[in-house]
CSV table of C-alpha atoms in Angstrom, one decimal:
chain,number,residue,atom,x,y,z
O,1,UNK,CA,-7.5,7.1,5.7
O,2,UNK,CA,-5.2,7.3,2.7
O,3,UNK,CA,-4.4,4.3,0.6
O,4,UNK,CA,-1.2,3.2,-1.2
O,5,UNK,CA,-1.5,2.2,-4.8
O,6,UNK,CA,-1.3,-1.5,-3.6
O,7,UNK,CA,-4.4,-1.4,-1.4
O,8,UNK,CA,-6.5,-3.6,-3.6
O,9,UNK,CA,-3.6,-6.0,-4.1
O,10,UNK,CA,-3.2,-6.4,-0.3
O,11,UNK,CA,-7.0,-7.0,0.1
O,12,UNK,CA,-6.9,-9.6,-2.7
O,13,UNK,CA,-4.0,-11.4,-0.9
O,14,UNK,CA,-6.1,-11.6,2.2
O,15,UNK,CA,-4.2,-9.1,4.3
O,16,UNK,CA,-5.6,-7.8,7.5
O,17,UNK,CA,-5.8,-4.0,7.0
O,18,UNK,CA,-5.4,-1.5,9.9
O,19,UNK,CA,-5.0,2.2,10.3
O,20,UNK,CA,-1.3,3.3,10.4
O,21,UNK,CA,0.2,6.8,10.2
O,22,UNK,CA,-2.9,8.0,8.4
O,23,UNK,CA,-2.9,5.1,5.9
O,24,UNK,CA,-4.8,1.9,5.6
O,25,UNK,CA,-2.0,-0.7,5.7
O,26,UNK,CA,-1.6,-4.5,5.9
O,27,UNK,CA,-0.6,-5.7,9.3
O,28,UNK,CA,-0.2,-9.3,8.2
O,29,UNK,CA,-1.2,-11.8,5.5
O,30,UNK,CA,-2.9,-15.2,5.9
O,31,UNK,CA,0.5,-17.0,6.6
O,32,UNK,CA,0.9,-14.9,9.8
O,33,UNK,CA,3.5,-12.7,11.4
O,34,UNK,CA,5.8,-15.5,12.4
O,35,UNK,CA,6.0,-16.9,8.9
O,36,UNK,CA,6.5,-13.5,7.4
O,37,UNK,CA,9.3,-12.8,9.9
O,38,UNK,CA,11.0,-16.1,9.0
O,39,UNK,CA,10.7,-15.4,5.3
O,40,UNK,CA,12.7,-12.2,5.7
O,41,UNK,CA,15.3,-13.8,7.9
O,42,UNK,CA,15.8,-16.9,5.8
O,43,UNK,CA,14.5,-16.1,2.3
O,44,UNK,CA,13.0,-12.8,1.0
O,45,UNK,CA,10.0,-10.6,1.7
O,46,UNK,CA,8.6,-7.6,0.0
O,47,UNK,CA,7.1,-4.7,1.9
O,48,UNK,CA,4.8,-1.9,0.6
O,49,UNK,CA,6.3,1.2,2.1
O,50,UNK,CA,4.7,3.7,-0.3
O,51,UNK,CA,3.3,5.6,2.7
O,52,UNK,CA,6.7,7.0,3.5
O,53,UNK,CA,7.4,10.7,2.6
O,54,UNK,CA,9.9,12.1,0.2
O,55,UNK,CA,11.2,15.7,-0.1
O,56,UNK,CA,13.2,16.9,-3.1
O,57,UNK,CA,15.8,19.6,-2.7
O,58,UNK,CA,17.3,21.3,-5.8
O,59,UNK,CA,19.1,24.6,-6.5
O,60,UNK,CA,22.7,25.9,-6.0
O,61,UNK,CA,22.5,25.9,-2.2
O,62,UNK,CA,21.0,22.4,-1.9
O,63,UNK,CA,24.0,20.7,-0.2
O,64,UNK,CA,24.6,23.5,2.3
O,65,UNK,CA,20.9,23.6,3.1
O,66,UNK,CA,20.6,19.9,3.8
O,67,UNK,CA,23.8,20.1,5.8
O,68,UNK,CA,22.1,22.7,8.0
O,69,UNK,CA,18.8,20.9,8.5
O,70,UNK,CA,20.1,17.4,9.1
O,71,UNK,CA,22.5,16.0,11.7
O,72,UNK,CA,24.9,14.0,9.5
O,73,UNK,CA,27.7,15.3,7.3
O,74,UNK,CA,26.5,16.1,3.8
O,75,UNK,CA,29.5,18.3,2.9
O,76,UNK,CA,33.2,17.8,2.6
O,77,UNK,CA,32.9,14.7,0.5
O,78,UNK,CA,31.2,12.8,3.3
O,79,UNK,CA,28.2,12.1,1.1
O,80,UNK,CA,28.9,11.6,-2.6
O,81,UNK,CA,26.5,11.4,-5.5
O,82,UNK,CA,25.1,7.8,-5.6
O,83,UNK,CA,25.3,7.5,-1.8
O,84,UNK,CA,22.6,7.5,0.9
O,85,UNK,CA,23.0,8.2,4.6
O,86,UNK,CA,20.9,7.7,7.7
O,87,UNK,CA,20.4,11.0,9.5
O,88,UNK,CA,17.9,13.2,11.4
O,89,UNK,CA,16.0,16.4,10.7
O,90,UNK,CA,16.7,19.0,13.3
O,91,UNK,CA,15.1,22.3,14.3
O,92,UNK,CA,17.2,25.5,14.0
O,93,UNK,CA,17.8,25.1,17.7
O,94,UNK,CA,19.4,21.7,17.0
O,95,UNK,CA,16.6,19.6,18.6
O,96,UNK,CA,15.3,16.4,17.1
O,97,UNK,CA,12.3,16.3,14.8
O,98,UNK,CA,12.5,12.9,12.9
O,99,UNK,CA,15.0,10.4,11.6
O,100,UNK,CA,15.4,10.2,7.8
O,101,UNK,CA,17.4,9.0,4.9
O,102,UNK,CA,19.3,11.5,2.7
O,103,UNK,CA,20.0,10.5,-0.9
O,104,UNK,CA,22.5,12.6,-2.9
O,105,UNK,CA,22.1,12.8,-6.7
O,106,UNK,CA,24.2,14.7,-9.1
O,107,UNK,CA,21.7,17.6,-9.3
O,108,UNK,CA,19.5,17.2,-6.2
O,109,UNK,CA,19.1,15.6,-2.8
O,110,UNK,CA,16.1,13.7,-1.4
O,111,UNK,CA,15.0,13.3,2.2
O,112,UNK,CA,12.9,10.2,3.0
O,113,UNK,CA,10.8,10.7,6.2
O,114,UNK,CA,8.4,8.7,8.3
O,115,UNK,CA,4.8,8.6,7.1
O,116,UNK,CA,3.4,9.7,10.5
O,117,UNK,CA,5.6,12.8,10.4
O,118,UNK,CA,5.4,14.0,6.8
O,119,UNK,CA,3.5,17.3,7.6
O,120,UNK,CA,5.5,18.1,10.6
O,121,UNK,CA,8.8,17.4,8.9
O,122,UNK,CA,7.8,19.4,5.8
O,123,UNK,CA,6.9,22.4,8.0
O,124,UNK,CA,10.2,22.2,9.7
O,125,UNK,CA,12.3,21.9,6.6
O,126,UNK,CA,10.4,24.7,4.8
O,127,UNK,CA,10.6,26.9,7.9
O,128,UNK,CA,14.4,26.8,7.7
O,129,UNK,CA,14.7,27.8,4.0
O,130,UNK,CA,15.3,31.5,4.8
O,131,UNK,CA,17.4,33.1,2.0
O,132,UNK,CA,18.8,29.8,0.8
O,133,UNK,CA,18.8,29.4,-3.0
O,134,UNK,CA,17.0,26.1,-3.1
O,135,UNK,CA,13.7,24.7,-4.4
O,136,UNK,CA,11.8,22.4,-2.0
O,137,UNK,CA,9.2,20.0,-3.3
O,138,UNK,CA,7.1,17.5,-1.3
O,139,UNK,CA,6.9,14.6,-3.8
O,140,UNK,CA,5.4,12.1,-1.3
O,141,UNK,CA,2.2,11.6,-3.2
O,142,UNK,CA,4.0,10.9,-6.5
O,143,UNK,CA,6.4,8.2,-5.3
O,144,UNK,CA,5.9,4.4,-4.9
O,145,UNK,CA,8.3,2.6,-2.6
O,146,UNK,CA,8.9,-1.1,-2.1
O,147,UNK,CA,11.4,-2.8,0.2
O,148,UNK,CA,12.7,-6.2,-0.9
O,149,UNK,CA,14.5,-7.6,2.2
O,150,UNK,CA,16.2,-10.9,3.0
O,151,UNK,CA,19.2,-13.1,2.1
O,152,UNK,CA,17.6,-13.9,-1.3
O,153,UNK,CA,16.7,-10.3,-2.2
O,154,UNK,CA,19.4,-10.0,-4.9
O,155,UNK,CA,18.5,-13.3,-6.5
O,156,UNK,CA,14.8,-12.2,-6.8
O,157,UNK,CA,15.5,-8.7,-8.0
O,158,UNK,CA,18.2,-9.5,-10.6
O,159,UNK,CA,16.1,-11.3,-13.2
O,160,UNK,CA,13.6,-8.4,-13.5
O,161,UNK,CA,16.1,-5.5,-13.4
O,162,UNK,CA,18.9,-4.2,-15.6
O,163,UNK,CA,20.8,-2.9,-12.6
O,164,UNK,CA,24.2,-4.6,-11.9
O,165,UNK,CA,23.2,-5.4,-8.3
O,166,UNK,CA,26.4,-7.1,-7.4
O,167,UNK,CA,28.2,-3.8,-7.9
O,168,UNK,CA,25.8,-1.9,-5.7
O,169,UNK,CA,27.3,-1.4,-2.3
O,170,UNK,CA,25.6,-0.9,1.1
O,171,UNK,CA,23.9,2.5,1.3
O,172,UNK,CA,24.6,3.2,-2.3
O,173,UNK,CA,22.0,3.7,-5.1
O,174,UNK,CA,21.6,3.9,-8.8
O,175,UNK,CA,19.0,4.4,-11.5
O,176,UNK,CA,17.7,1.7,-13.9
O,177,UNK,CA,14.7,-0.4,-14.7
O,178,UNK,CA,12.8,-2.9,-12.6
O,179,UNK,CA,10.1,-4.8,-14.5
O,180,UNK,CA,10.6,-2.4,-17.4
O,181,UNK,CA,9.8,0.7,-15.2
O,182,UNK,CA,12.2,3.5,-14.5
O,183,UNK,CA,13.3,3.4,-10.9
O,184,UNK,CA,16.2,4.2,-8.6
O,185,UNK,CA,17.3,1.4,-6.3
O,186,UNK,CA,19.3,1.6,-3.1
O,187,UNK,CA,20.9,-1.2,-1.1
O,188,UNK,CA,19.2,-0.1,2.1
O,189,UNK,CA,16.7,-1.4,4.6
O,190,UNK,CA,15.6,-1.6,8.2
O,191,UNK,CA,15.6,-5.4,8.8
O,192,UNK,CA,19.2,-6.2,9.4
O,193,UNK,CA,19.2,-8.4,6.3
O,194,UNK,CA,20.5,-7.7,2.8
O,195,UNK,CA,18.0,-5.9,0.6
O,196,UNK,CA,16.9,-3.1,-1.6
O,197,UNK,CA,14.5,-0.2,-1.6
O,198,UNK,CA,12.9,0.5,-4.9
O,199,UNK,CA,11.6,4.0,-5.7
O,200,UNK,CA,9.3,4.4,-8.7
O,201,UNK,CA,6.5,6.4,-10.1
O,202,UNK,CA,3.3,5.8,-8.3
O,203,UNK,CA,1.6,4.3,-11.3
O,204,UNK,CA,4.4,1.7,-11.7
O,205,UNK,CA,4.2,0.4,-8.1
O,206,UNK,CA,1.8,-2.5,-8.8
O,207,UNK,CA,3.6,-3.7,-11.9
O,208,UNK,CA,6.9,-3.9,-9.9
O,209,UNK,CA,5.2,-5.6,-6.9
O,210,UNK,CA,3.8,-8.3,-9.2
O,211,UNK,CA,7.2,-8.9,-10.7
O,212,UNK,CA,8.7,-9.5,-7.2
O,213,UNK,CA,5.9,-11.1,-5.2
O,214,UNK,CA,4.6,-14.7,-5.6
O,215,UNK,CA,5.6,-18.4,-5.4
O,216,UNK,CA,9.3,-18.8,-5.9
O,217,UNK,CA,9.9,-15.1,-5.4
O,218,UNK,CA,9.2,-12.8,-2.5
O,219,UNK,CA,6.6,-13.3,0.3
O,220,UNK,CA,4.4,-10.2,1.1
O,221,UNK,CA,5.2,-8.8,4.5
O,222,UNK,CA,3.0,-6.6,6.7
O,223,UNK,CA,3.5,-4.2,9.6
O,224,UNK,CA,3.6,-6.9,12.2
O,225,UNK,CA,6.7,-8.6,10.9
O,226,UNK,CA,8.2,-5.3,10.0
O,227,UNK,CA,8.1,-4.4,13.7
O,228,UNK,CA,9.6,-7.8,14.7
């Protein structure tokens, strides 16, 4: 099983570790799933989602290529730099492979895919490259990812970030620093609450986690409460 850069932190916090999508991941911490669920609904929780996959697409044909391999509209001004969209990766016959997020930067796009499907998704995307003038890079092993979710997410993140979070709209992202580390932060998530997803270099993941998690800040959340 693979491990995220926070494996030892989870163990030290008393997490119950289980196999998930090829990784050893925390299913819950000592407070229990119900308490973790309540924290995200009423306060704020922080999730280690560094097991997710990320594919980088650069080159002159990058927008047209991602337009072709995903189901949502990347062209025609529908997705502007600094915006993210929920989408799906499709085969060249138009059948479904996996859901994903698409982030559009000034000079590249990034697809974020589910951990269990990284290899399958990568094979599908590379298989459709053809003659497109793009460079594809699987950066999954280089990226740390934390999800800070709940009504108090902005209040917890703001003191340790130089990003003007109040100006960051839903499904938009920007670059900046969190706990002194270079990141990009998007106002996205899968809990139905306000929140942010923080992408960073793998080596900075633990430092950022420690700035967010703890008494008076965010409660650690495992896979059990993520599912609920």
